[in-house]
Amino acid sequence: MAAFPKDFLWGAATAAYQVEGAHDEDGKGLSIWDVFSHLPGTTYQGTNGDVAVDHYHRMQEDVALMAEMGLQSYRFSISWPRLLPNGRGEVNEAGVKFYSDLIDALLAHNIVPMITLYHWDLPQALQDEGGWEVRSTAEAFEEYARLCYTRFGSRVKLWATFNETIVFIGHGYITGSHPPSVKDPARAIQACHQVFIAHAMAVKAFREMNIDGQIGFVNVLQPHTPLSDSPEDTVASELADAIHTHWLYDPVLKGTYPAELLAQTQALWGVPRFVPGDDELLRNYRCDFIGLNYYRRETVTANSGETLTQSNHSGEKNSGGEFGFKGLFKFVRNPNGIYTDWDWEIWPQGLTDGIMMIKERYGDIPIYITENGLGAKDPIVDGNIVDQPRIDYLRMHIDALEKAIALGADVRGYYPWSFIDLLSWLNGYKKQYGFVYVDHQQNLARKRKKSFYWYKEVINSHGNVR
Ligand code: BG6
């Protein structure tokens, strides 16, 4: 018998910019991604989410497919500028209606909605005022969160404030590959602080408005393994844990930053700068659950050289290069690892280990696996999408998840990424993740992949058949 608890939710996930399209329709304002993706050289072969997979117009068809697959929960994000074109103030009722209809459609099929409030598509109007570097954006986020609670709060019980701060802040302010394309670690740390404050403000509003549900935060779960047992690699791996994990999880789960690292960044760069009341906000408004996005682990070694930011966006194996911070650590290829075409290591054990690491550091916090999946170029045989590698990947990770549950972790749901093929921010449409294929040659027609039928069986048997 599988160890999945009775109420465990079998879900799938997407994000607004990656599926919706209709980027300037029905009163929607522009997001930073609508603007950034139109600048030359920013994305893989100039791909953008103007149309994406047209979920905005095909929502009912997509929900019908979810229902056919037996999905029990659907994690999606709301496009902030679709509701508030200027980031604050005037509400776009057509945008509210879209999400309201989506929620109703899901509930009509007994699919539990999980909303992510921020999956990277900041209103451009707020970026023009300073984006995440200024406190007024956190205040606007609270206004946006309150609007969502007011309009959807009686129907939605699972909420996440932010998706993967390390990615949108790290790439937005350190590597420069996401908007606003800055390369300055001090500015990154300050922007990250405003995000934590925005999160705490939204949690405070959630409590004040007595919303009947749970609110959490979604982080990347990225275990680190030292390349060798040398003291240098061990220190490098511990540093990677501190910067990539503790810095992002501690403020939302413990309500404080890791003290040693905080002292170091403040001595070095004078950031993060607190305003009076920030400490209390972080301490008093913590998460009800944590969402973990697990794809891969990183193998870590000491880095005496420069900052490295090369990665594989083409899907040509071994074209990745290295990633690391000057003088601290770098991520390198594990000589024994199995890698995807985008050079991401496939290592299911990392899901068990990562969950147990979270449990050990943060206690019995409820956990949802909010993303997990394989980005691949799916084989098509006689018109059928035979995505066996995806099935194998997911099966191994469900095994790993079961192990963590057997070891006592309170995991309440599993949301493979992604329900449907969608736009990968920097890798275009070539990198597929979905159970549902989208035919870009045939008017974006939907087709069920092999994994669609497989996951249907997993859900139907509550994880027993896989
Ligand atoms: C996560 C994001 O980082 O990973 C998703 O939350 C993203 O939005 C997914 O698509 C896979 O990453 P990528 O780069 O392969 O699209």
CSV table of C-alpha atoms and ligand atoms in Angstrom, one decimal:
chain,number,residue,atom,x,y,z
A,1,MET,CA,0.0,0.0,0.0
A,2,ALA,CA,1.2,3.5,-0.8
A,3,ALA,CA,1.8,5.8,2.1
A,4,PHE,CA,-0.1,8.7,0.8
A,5,PRO,CA,-2.5,10.2,3.4
A,6,LYS,CA,-6.2,10.1,2.7
A,7,ASP,CA,-6.5,13.8,1.9
A,8,PHE,CA,-3.4,14.0,-0.1
A,9,LEU,CA,-4.0,16.0,-3.3
A,10,TRP,CA,-2.8,14.9,-6.7
A,11,GLY,CA,-2.4,18.1,-8.7
A,12,ALA,CA,-0.6,19.9,-11.5
A,13,ALA,CA,0.7,23.4,-11.9
A,14,THR,CA,1.1,26.3,-14.4
A,15,ALA,CA,1.7,30.1,-14.2
A,16,ALA,CA,-0.2,32.9,-15.8
A,17,TYR,CA,2.5,34.4,-18.2
A,18,GLN,CA,3.4,30.9,-19.4
A,19,VAL,CA,-0.1,29.8,-20.5
A,20,GLU,CA,-2.6,32.6,-20.7
A,21,GLY,CA,-1.5,34.8,-23.7
A,22,ALA,CA,-4.0,37.7,-24.3
A,23,HIS,CA,-1.3,39.9,-23.0
A,24,ASP,CA,-3.0,43.1,-23.9
A,25,GLU,CA,-6.6,42.1,-24.1
A,26,ASP,CA,-9.7,43.0,-22.1
A,27,GLY,CA,-8.1,45.8,-20.2
A,28,LYS,CA,-5.0,44.0,-19.0
A,29,GLY,CA,-1.9,46.2,-18.2
A,30,LEU,CA,1.6,45.2,-19.3
A,31,SER,CA,3.8,43.2,-17.1
A,32,ILE,CA,7.6,43.4,-16.9
A,33,TRP,CA,7.7,40.2,-19.0
A,34,ASP,CA,5.5,41.6,-21.7
A,35,VAL,CA,8.0,44.4,-22.1
A,36,PHE,CA,11.3,42.5,-21.4
A,37,SER,CA,10.5,39.6,-23.8
A,38,HIS,CA,10.1,42.1,-26.7
A,39,LEU,CA,13.6,43.5,-26.2
A,40,PRO,CA,16.0,42.0,-28.7
A,41,GLY,CA,18.2,39.1,-27.4
A,42,THR,CA,16.4,38.5,-24.1
A,43,THR,CA,14.7,35.2,-24.6
A,44,TYR,CA,15.3,32.0,-26.6
A,45,GLN,CA,14.8,32.8,-30.2
A,46,GLY,CA,12.7,35.8,-29.3
A,47,THR,CA,9.8,33.7,-27.8
A,48,ASN,CA,7.3,35.5,-25.7
A,49,GLY,CA,4.0,35.0,-23.9
A,50,ASP,CA,1.8,37.3,-26.1
A,51,VAL,CA,-0.2,34.3,-27.1
A,52,ALA,CA,1.5,31.6,-25.0
A,53,VAL,CA,-0.8,28.5,-25.3
A,54,ASP,CA,-3.9,30.7,-25.4
A,55,HIS,CA,-5.3,29.4,-22.1
A,56,TYR,CA,-7.1,32.8,-21.6
A,57,HIS,CA,-9.5,31.9,-24.5
A,58,ARG,CA,-9.4,28.1,-24.0
A,59,MET,CA,-9.8,27.9,-20.2
A,60,GLN,CA,-13.0,25.8,-20.3
A,61,GLU,CA,-11.4,23.3,-22.7
A,62,ASP,CA,-8.3,23.1,-20.5
A,63,VAL,CA,-10.4,22.6,-17.3
A,64,ALA,CA,-12.3,19.8,-19.0
A,65,LEU,CA,-9.0,18.1,-19.7
A,66,MET,CA,-8.0,18.5,-16.1
A,67,ALA,CA,-11.3,16.9,-15.1
A,68,GLU,CA,-10.8,14.1,-17.6
A,69,MET,CA,-7.4,13.4,-16.1
A,70,GLY,CA,-9.0,13.3,-12.6
A,71,LEU,CA,-6.9,16.1,-11.3
A,72,GLN,CA,-7.7,16.9,-7.6
A,73,SER,CA,-6.0,20.3,-7.4
A,74,TYR,CA,-4.7,22.9,-9.9
A,75,ARG,CA,-2.0,25.4,-9.0
A,76,PHE,CA,-2.2,28.5,-11.2
A,77,SER,CA,-1.0,32.1,-10.8
A,78,ILE,CA,-2.9,35.3,-11.1
A,79,SER,CA,-1.5,38.0,-13.5
A,80,TRP,CA,-1.4,41.0,-11.2
A,81,PRO,CA,-1.6,43.5,-14.2
A,82,ARG,CA,-4.7,41.7,-15.5
A,83,LEU,CA,-6.5,42.6,-12.2
A,84,LEU,CA,-4.8,45.9,-11.6
A,85,PRO,CA,-3.4,47.3,-14.9
A,86,ASN,CA,-1.4,50.0,-13.0
A,87,GLY,CA,-0.5,47.8,-10.1
A,88,ARG,CA,-2.8,49.5,-7.8
A,89,GLY,CA,-6.0,51.5,-7.9
A,90,GLU,CA,-8.5,50.9,-10.7
A,91,VAL,CA,-9.7,47.3,-10.9
A,92,ASN,CA,-10.1,45.6,-14.3
A,93,GLU,CA,-13.3,43.7,-13.9
A,94,ALA,CA,-12.8,41.6,-17.0
A,95,GLY,CA,-9.6,40.2,-15.4
A,96,VAL,CA,-11.5,39.4,-12.2
A,97,LYS,CA,-14.1,37.7,-14.2
A,98,PHE,CA,-11.6,35.4,-15.9
A,99,TYR,CA,-10.2,34.1,-12.7
A,100,SER,CA,-13.6,33.9,-11.1
A,101,ASP,CA,-14.9,31.8,-14.0
A,102,LEU,CA,-11.7,29.6,-13.8
A,103,ILE,CA,-12.3,29.0,-10.0
A,104,ASP,CA,-16.0,28.2,-10.6
A,105,ALA,CA,-15.1,25.8,-13.4
A,106,LEU,CA,-12.5,24.0,-11.2
A,107,LEU,CA,-14.9,23.8,-8.3
A,108,ALA,CA,-17.6,22.4,-10.6
A,109,HIS,CA,-15.3,19.5,-11.2
A,110,ASN,CA,-14.2,19.2,-7.6
A,111,ILE,CA,-10.7,20.4,-8.4
A,112,VAL,CA,-9.2,22.4,-5.5
A,113,PRO,CA,-7.7,25.7,-6.7
A,114,MET,CA,-4.3,26.7,-5.3
A,115,ILE,CA,-3.5,30.3,-6.2
A,116,THR,CA,0.0,31.8,-6.5
A,117,LEU,CA,-0.3,35.5,-6.2
A,118,TYR,CA,3.1,36.3,-7.8
A,119,HIS,CA,4.8,34.2,-10.4
A,120,TRP,CA,7.1,36.9,-11.7
A,121,ASP,CA,4.8,39.1,-13.9
A,122,LEU,CA,5.1,42.4,-12.0
A,123,PRO,CA,3.0,45.3,-13.5
A,124,GLN,CA,5.4,47.4,-15.6
A,125,ALA,CA,3.8,50.5,-14.1
A,126,LEU,CA,5.3,49.4,-10.7
A,127,GLN,CA,8.7,48.6,-12.2
A,128,ASP,CA,8.8,52.1,-13.6
A,129,GLU,CA,8.5,53.4,-10.0
A,130,GLY,CA,11.4,51.2,-8.7
A,131,GLY,CA,9.9,47.7,-8.7
A,132,TRP,CA,10.9,45.4,-5.8
A,133,GLU,CA,13.6,47.8,-4.6
A,134,VAL,CA,11.0,50.2,-3.2
A,135,ARG,CA,8.6,49.8,-0.3
A,136,SER,CA,5.6,51.1,-2.3
A,137,THR,CA,5.7,47.9,-4.4
A,138,ALA,CA,5.2,45.8,-1.2
A,139,GLU,CA,2.3,48.1,-0.2
A,140,ALA,CA,0.8,47.7,-3.7
A,141,PHE,CA,1.2,43.9,-3.3
A,142,GLU,CA,-0.8,44.0,-0.1
A,143,GLU,CA,-3.6,45.9,-1.9
A,144,TYR,CA,-3.5,43.3,-4.8
A,145,ALA,CA,-3.6,40.5,-2.3
A,146,ARG,CA,-6.6,42.0,-0.4
A,147,LEU,CA,-8.4,42.4,-3.7
A,148,CYS,CA,-7.8,38.7,-4.5
A,149,TYR,CA,-9.0,37.6,-1.0
A,150,THR,CA,-12.1,39.7,-1.3
A,151,ARG,CA,-13.1,38.4,-4.8
A,152,PHE,CA,-11.9,34.8,-4.5
A,153,GLY,CA,-11.3,34.1,-0.8
A,154,SER,CA,-14.6,32.4,-0.1
A,155,ARG,CA,-13.9,29.8,-2.8
A,156,VAL,CA,-10.2,29.3,-2.6
A,157,LYS,CA,-8.5,27.7,0.5
A,158,LEU,CA,-4.9,27.4,-0.7
A,159,TRP,CA,-2.8,30.5,-1.3
A,160,ALA,CA,0.9,31.1,-2.0
A,161,THR,CA,2.2,34.6,-2.0
A,162,PHE,CA,5.4,34.3,-4.1
A,163,ASN,CA,7.0,31.7,-6.4
A,164,GLU,CA,10.7,31.2,-6.2
A,165,THR,CA,12.2,34.4,-4.9
A,166,ILE,CA,15.7,33.1,-5.7
A,167,VAL,CA,14.9,32.9,-9.4
A,168,PHE,CA,13.2,36.2,-10.0
A,169,ILE,CA,15.5,38.1,-7.7
A,170,GLY,CA,18.6,36.2,-8.6
A,171,HIS,CA,18.1,36.5,-12.3
A,172,GLY,CA,16.5,39.9,-12.1
A,173,TYR,CA,19.3,41.5,-10.0
A,174,ILE,CA,22.4,39.3,-10.2
A,175,THR,CA,22.7,37.5,-13.5
A,176,GLY,CA,20.5,40.0,-15.3
A,177,SER,CA,18.7,37.4,-17.4
A,178,HIS,CA,15.3,38.3,-16.1
A,179,PRO,CA,13.7,41.8,-15.9
A,180,PRO,CA,14.7,44.3,-14.7
A,181,SER,CA,18.1,43.0,-15.8
A,182,VAL,CA,20.3,44.4,-13.1
A,183,LYS,CA,23.6,42.9,-12.0
A,184,ASP,CA,24.2,44.1,-8.5
A,185,PRO,CA,24.1,41.7,-5.5
A,186,ALA,CA,23.5,44.5,-3.0
A,187,ARG,CA,20.4,45.6,-4.9
A,188,ALA,CA,19.3,42.0,-5.1
A,189,ILE,CA,19.4,41.6,-1.3
A,190,GLN,CA,17.4,44.8,-0.8
A,191,ALA,CA,14.8,43.8,-3.4
A,192,CYS,CA,14.6,40.3,-1.8
A,193,HIS,CA,13.9,42.0,1.6
A,194,GLN,CA,11.0,43.9,0.1
A,195,VAL,CA,9.6,40.7,-1.2
A,196,PHE,CA,9.7,39.1,2.3
A,197,ILE,CA,8.0,42.2,3.7
A,198,ALA,CA,5.4,42.1,0.9
A,199,HIS,CA,4.8,38.4,1.8
A,200,ALA,CA,4.4,39.3,5.5
A,201,MET,CA,2.0,42.1,4.7
A,202,ALA,CA,-0.1,39.8,2.6
A,203,VAL,CA,-0.1,37.2,5.4
A,204,LYS,CA,-1.2,39.9,7.9
A,205,ALA,CA,-4.0,40.9,5.6
A,206,PHE,CA,-5.0,37.3,5.2
A,207,ARG,CA,-5.3,36.9,9.0
A,208,GLU,CA,-7.0,40.3,9.5
A,209,MET,CA,-9.6,39.4,6.8
A,210,ASN,CA,-10.2,36.0,8.5
A,211,ILE,CA,-9.8,34.1,5.2
A,212,ASP,CA,-10.8,30.5,5.8
A,213,GLY,CA,-7.7,28.8,4.3
A,214,GLN,CA,-4.0,28.5,4.4
A,215,ILE,CA,-1.3,30.8,3.1
A,216,GLY,CA,2.3,29.9,2.2
A,217,PHE,CA,5.3,30.6,0.2
A,218,VAL,CA,6.9,28.7,-2.7
A,219,ASN,CA,10.6,28.1,-2.8
A,220,VAL,CA,13.1,26.2,-4.9
A,221,LEU,CA,14.2,23.1,-3.1
A,222,GLN,CA,17.8,22.6,-4.2
A,223,PRO,CA,20.0,20.2,-2.2
A,224,HIS,CA,23.7,20.7,-2.5
A,225,THR,CA,26.3,18.0,-2.6
A,226,PRO,CA,30.1,18.8,-2.3
A,227,LEU,CA,32.1,17.6,-5.3
A,228,SER,CA,34.7,16.0,-3.0
A,229,ASP,CA,35.2,15.6,0.7
A,230,SER,CA,37.9,18.2,0.8
A,231,PRO,CA,37.3,20.9,3.4
A,232,GLU,CA,37.1,23.6,0.6
A,233,ASP,CA,34.2,21.8,-1.1
A,234,THR,CA,32.5,21.1,2.2
A,235,VAL,CA,32.6,24.8,3.1
A,236,ALA,CA,31.5,25.8,-0.5
A,237,SER,CA,28.5,23.5,-0.2
A,238,GLU,CA,27.6,24.9,3.2
A,239,LEU,CA,27.8,28.4,1.8
A,240,ALA,CA,25.5,27.3,-1.0
A,241,ASP,CA,23.0,26.0,1.6
A,242,ALA,CA,23.2,29.3,3.5
A,243,ILE,CA,22.7,31.5,0.5
A,244,HIS,CA,20.4,29.4,-1.7
A,245,THR,CA,18.3,27.8,1.0
A,246,HIS,CA,18.5,29.3,4.5
A,247,TRP,CA,18.4,32.9,3.3
A,248,LEU,CA,15.1,32.2,1.4
A,249,TYR,CA,13.4,29.9,3.9
A,250,ASP,CA,14.3,31.3,7.3
A,251,PRO,CA,12.5,34.7,6.9
A,252,VAL,CA,9.2,33.1,5.9
A,253,LEU,CA,9.3,30.1,8.2
A,254,LYS,CA,11.3,31.3,11.3
A,255,GLY,CA,10.6,35.1,10.8
A,256,THR,CA,14.3,36.0,10.9
A,257,TYR,CA,17.3,35.9,8.6
A,258,PRO,CA,20.2,33.5,9.3
A,259,ALA,CA,22.2,35.7,11.7
A,260,GLU,CA,25.7,35.1,10.5
A,261,LEU,CA,25.0,35.8,6.9
A,262,LEU,CA,22.9,38.8,7.8
A,263,ALA,CA,25.8,40.3,9.7
A,264,GLN,CA,28.1,39.6,6.7
A,265,THR,CA,25.9,41.2,4.1
A,266,GLN,CA,25.2,44.2,6.3
A,267,ALA,CA,28.9,44.7,7.0
A,268,LEU,CA,29.8,44.3,3.3
A,269,TRP,CA,27.0,46.2,1.5
A,270,GLY,CA,24.8,47.7,4.2
A,271,VAL,CA,21.8,45.5,3.1
A,272,PRO,CA,19.2,44.5,3.8
A,273,ARG,CA,18.1,47.9,5.2
A,274,PHE,CA,15.2,47.4,7.7
A,275,VAL,CA,12.6,50.1,8.5
A,276,PRO,CA,11.1,50.1,12.0
A,277,GLY,CA,8.5,47.4,12.3
A,278,ASP,CA,10.1,45.0,9.7
A,279,ASP,CA,11.4,42.6,12.4
A,280,GLU,CA,7.9,42.3,13.9
A,281,LEU,CA,6.2,41.8,10.6
A,282,LEU,CA,8.5,39.0,9.7
A,283,ARG,CA,8.3,37.4,13.1
A,284,ASN,CA,4.5,37.7,13.4
A,285,TYR,CA,3.3,36.7,10.0
A,286,ARG,CA,4.8,33.4,8.9
A,287,CYS,CA,3.6,30.7,6.6
A,288,ASP,CA,1.0,28.1,7.2
A,289,PHE,CA,2.7,25.8,4.7
A,290,ILE,CA,5.8,25.8,2.5
A,291,GLY,CA,5.6,24.9,-1.2
A,292,LEU,CA,8.7,23.2,-2.6
A,293,ASN,CA,9.6,23.2,-6.3
A,294,TYR,CA,12.0,20.3,-6.8
A,295,TYR,CA,13.8,19.6,-10.1
A,296,ARG,CA,17.4,18.8,-9.4
A,297,ARG,CA,20.4,19.0,-7.1
A,298,GLU,CA,23.6,20.9,-7.6
A,299,THR,CA,27.1,19.6,-7.1
A,300,VAL,CA,29.3,22.2,-5.5
A,301,THR,CA,32.9,23.1,-5.4
A,302,ALA,CA,35.0,26.1,-4.2
A,303,ASN,CA,35.2,29.0,-6.6
A,304,SER,CA,38.4,31.0,-6.4
A,305,GLY,CA,37.5,32.7,-9.7
A,306,GLU,CA,34.9,35.1,-11.0
A,307,THR,CA,31.1,35.0,-10.9
A,308,LEU,CA,29.8,32.6,-13.6
A,309,THR,CA,26.3,32.8,-15.1
A,310,GLN,CA,26.3,30.5,-18.1
A,311,SER,CA,23.4,28.1,-18.6
A,312,ASN,CA,21.9,25.9,-21.3
A,313,HIS,CA,18.9,27.4,-23.0
A,314,SER,CA,19.1,25.5,-26.3
A,315,GLY,CA,18.5,22.0,-25.0
A,316,GLU,CA,21.8,20.8,-26.6
A,317,LYS,CA,23.4,18.6,-24.0
A,318,ASN,CA,26.6,19.9,-22.4
A,319,SER,CA,26.2,23.4,-23.6
A,320,GLY,CA,25.5,24.6,-20.0
A,321,GLY,CA,28.7,25.9,-18.6
A,322,GLU,CA,29.0,26.8,-14.9
A,323,PHE,CA,27.2,28.9,-12.4
A,324,GLY,CA,28.8,30.4,-9.3
A,325,PHE,CA,29.6,33.3,-7.1
A,326,LYS,CA,33.0,35.0,-7.2
A,327,GLY,CA,35.2,33.7,-4.4
A,328,LEU,CA,32.5,31.6,-2.8
A,329,PHE,CA,31.2,28.5,-4.7
A,330,LYS,CA,30.2,27.2,-8.1
A,331,PHE,CA,27.9,24.5,-9.4
A,332,VAL,CA,29.6,21.9,-11.6
A,333,ARG,CA,28.7,18.8,-13.4
A,334,ASN,CA,28.5,15.7,-11.2
A,335,PRO,CA,30.8,13.2,-13.0
A,336,ASN,CA,28.4,10.3,-12.1
A,337,GLY,CA,25.2,12.2,-12.7
A,338,ILE,CA,22.4,11.6,-15.3
A,339,TYR,CA,21.4,14.8,-17.0
A,340,THR,CA,18.5,16.2,-19.1
A,341,ASP,CA,19.1,17.8,-22.4
A,342,TRP,CA,19.1,21.2,-20.6
A,343,ASP,CA,21.9,19.9,-18.3
A,344,TRP,CA,19.7,19.5,-15.2
A,345,GLU,CA,20.7,16.5,-13.1
A,346,ILE,CA,18.0,13.9,-12.5
A,347,TRP,CA,18.3,12.8,-8.9
A,348,PRO,CA,15.1,11.6,-7.2
A,349,GLN,CA,16.8,10.9,-3.9
A,350,GLY,CA,17.2,14.7,-3.6
A,351,LEU,CA,13.4,15.1,-3.1
A,352,THR,CA,13.5,12.7,-0.1
A,353,ASP,CA,16.6,14.3,1.3
A,354,GLY,CA,15.4,17.9,0.7
A,355,ILE,CA,12.1,17.3,2.4
A,356,MET,CA,13.8,15.8,5.4
A,357,MET,CA,16.2,18.7,5.5
A,358,ILE,CA,13.3,21.1,5.6
A,359,LYS,CA,11.6,19.1,8.4
A,360,GLU,CA,14.8,19.0,10.4
A,361,ARG,CA,15.4,22.7,10.2
A,362,TYR,CA,11.9,24.1,10.3
A,363,GLY,CA,9.9,21.4,12.2
A,364,ASP,CA,6.5,20.0,11.3
A,365,ILE,CA,5.5,22.6,8.7
A,366,PRO,CA,2.9,21.3,6.2
A,367,ILE,CA,4.5,20.8,2.8
A,368,TYR,CA,3.2,20.8,-0.7
A,369,ILE,CA,5.4,19.8,-3.6
A,370,THR,CA,4.3,22.7,-5.8
A,371,GLU,CA,6.5,21.8,-8.8
A,372,ASN,CA,8.4,18.8,-10.1
A,373,GLY,CA,8.9,17.7,-13.7
A,374,LEU,CA,11.0,16.9,-16.7
A,375,GLY,CA,11.7,19.5,-19.4
A,376,ALA,CA,12.2,17.5,-22.6
A,377,LYS,CA,11.7,17.4,-26.4
A,378,ASP,CA,8.9,14.8,-26.4
A,379,PRO,CA,9.1,12.1,-29.0
A,380,ILE,CA,6.1,11.8,-31.4
A,381,VAL,CA,5.5,8.3,-32.8
A,382,ASP,CA,2.7,7.9,-35.4
A,383,GLY,CA,1.1,11.1,-34.1
A,384,ASN,CA,1.2,10.0,-30.5
A,385,ILE,CA,3.2,11.9,-27.9
A,386,VAL,CA,5.2,9.1,-26.2
A,387,ASP,CA,6.7,10.9,-23.3
A,388,GLN,CA,8.0,7.9,-21.5
A,389,PRO,CA,11.1,9.8,-20.0
A,390,ARG,CA,8.6,12.1,-18.3
A,391,ILE,CA,6.7,9.1,-16.9
A,392,ASP,CA,9.9,7.6,-15.6
A,393,TYR,CA,11.0,10.9,-14.1
A,394,LEU,CA,7.7,11.4,-12.3
A,395,ARG,CA,7.5,7.8,-11.1
A,396,MET,CA,10.9,8.0,-9.5
A,397,HIS,CA,10.0,11.2,-7.8
A,398,ILE,CA,6.7,9.9,-6.5
A,399,ASP,CA,8.7,7.0,-5.0
A,400,ALA,CA,11.0,9.5,-3.4
A,401,LEU,CA,8.1,11.5,-2.0
A,402,GLU,CA,6.5,8.3,-0.6
A,403,LYS,CA,9.8,7.6,1.2
A,404,ALA,CA,9.7,11.1,2.8
A,405,ILE,CA,6.1,10.6,3.9
A,406,ALA,CA,7.1,7.2,5.4
A,407,LEU,CA,9.9,9.0,7.3
A,408,GLY,CA,7.3,11.3,8.9
A,409,ALA,CA,7.1,14.4,6.7
A,410,ASP,CA,3.8,16.1,6.5
A,411,VAL,CA,3.4,16.3,2.7
A,412,ARG,CA,-0.1,17.2,1.6
A,413,GLY,CA,0.0,17.4,-2.2
A,414,TYR,CA,2.0,16.9,-5.3
A,415,TYR,CA,1.8,19.3,-8.3
A,416,PRO,CA,3.9,18.1,-11.3
A,417,TRP,CA,5.0,20.9,-13.6
A,418,SER,CA,3.2,21.3,-15.7
A,419,PHE,CA,-0.4,20.5,-16.5
A,420,ILE,CA,0.0,21.5,-20.2
A,421,ASP,CA,3.0,22.4,-22.4
A,422,LEU,CA,3.8,26.1,-21.9
A,423,LEU,CA,6.3,28.8,-22.4
A,424,SER,CA,9.6,28.3,-20.6
A,425,TRP,CA,10.8,31.8,-19.7
A,426,LEU,CA,14.2,31.6,-21.2
A,427,ASN,CA,13.9,28.3,-23.2
A,428,GLY,CA,10.9,28.9,-25.4
A,429,TYR,CA,8.3,26.3,-26.4
A,430,LYS,CA,10.9,23.7,-27.2
A,431,LYS,CA,11.3,22.6,-23.6
A,432,GLN,CA,8.1,20.7,-22.8
A,433,TYR,CA,6.8,19.7,-19.4
A,434,GLY,CA,3.1,19.0,-19.8
A,435,PHE,CA,0.7,16.1,-19.6
A,436,VAL,CA,-1.1,17.8,-22.5
A,437,TYR,CA,0.7,18.6,-25.7
A,438,VAL,CA,0.0,21.9,-27.6
A,439,ASP,CA,0.4,21.7,-31.3
A,440,HIS,CA,2.0,25.0,-32.4
A,441,GLN,CA,1.6,24.0,-36.1
A,442,GLN,CA,-2.2,23.2,-35.7
A,443,ASN,CA,-3.7,26.3,-34.1
A,444,LEU,CA,-2.6,25.3,-30.6
A,445,ALA,CA,-4.7,22.2,-30.6
A,446,ARG,CA,-4.5,20.1,-27.4
A,447,LYS,CA,-3.5,16.5,-27.5
A,448,ARG,CA,-3.2,14.0,-24.6
A,449,LYS,CA,0.3,12.6,-24.1
A,450,LYS,CA,1.1,9.1,-22.8
A,451,SER,CA,1.8,10.7,-19.4
A,452,PHE,CA,-1.8,12.1,-19.3
A,453,TYR,CA,-3.2,8.5,-19.2
A,454,TRP,CA,-0.4,7.4,-16.9
A,455,TYR,CA,-1.0,10.2,-14.3
A,456,LYS,CA,-4.8,9.6,-14.6
A,457,GLU,CA,-4.1,6.1,-13.3
A,458,VAL,CA,-1.8,7.3,-10.6
A,459,ILE,CA,-4.5,9.7,-9.3
A,460,ASN,CA,-7.3,7.1,-9.6
A,461,SER,CA,-5.3,4.6,-7.5
A,462,HIS,CA,-4.2,7.3,-5.0
A,463,GLY,CA,-0.6,6.6,-6.0
A,464,ASN,CA,-0.8,2.8,-5.8
A,465,VAL,CA,-0.4,2.2,-9.5
A,466,ARG,CA,2.5,4.0,-11.1
B,1,BG6,C1,10.4,27.0,-12.0
B,1,BG6,C2,9.3,28.0,-12.4
B,1,BG6,O1,11.5,27.7,-11.8
B,1,BG6,O2,10.7,26.1,-13.0
B,1,BG6,C3,8.5,27.7,-13.6
B,1,BG6,O3,8.5,28.2,-11.3
B,1,BG6,C4,9.4,27.2,-14.7
B,1,BG6,O4,7.9,28.9,-14.0
B,1,BG6,C5,10.0,25.9,-14.2
B,1,BG6,O5,8.9,27.1,-16.0
B,1,BG6,C6,10.9,25.2,-15.2
B,1,BG6,O6,11.9,26.0,-15.5
B,1,BG6,P1,12.3,26.2,-17.0
B,1,BG6,O7,13.4,27.2,-17.0
B,1,BG6,O8,12.8,24.9,-17.5
B,1,BG6,O9,11.1,26.7,-17.7
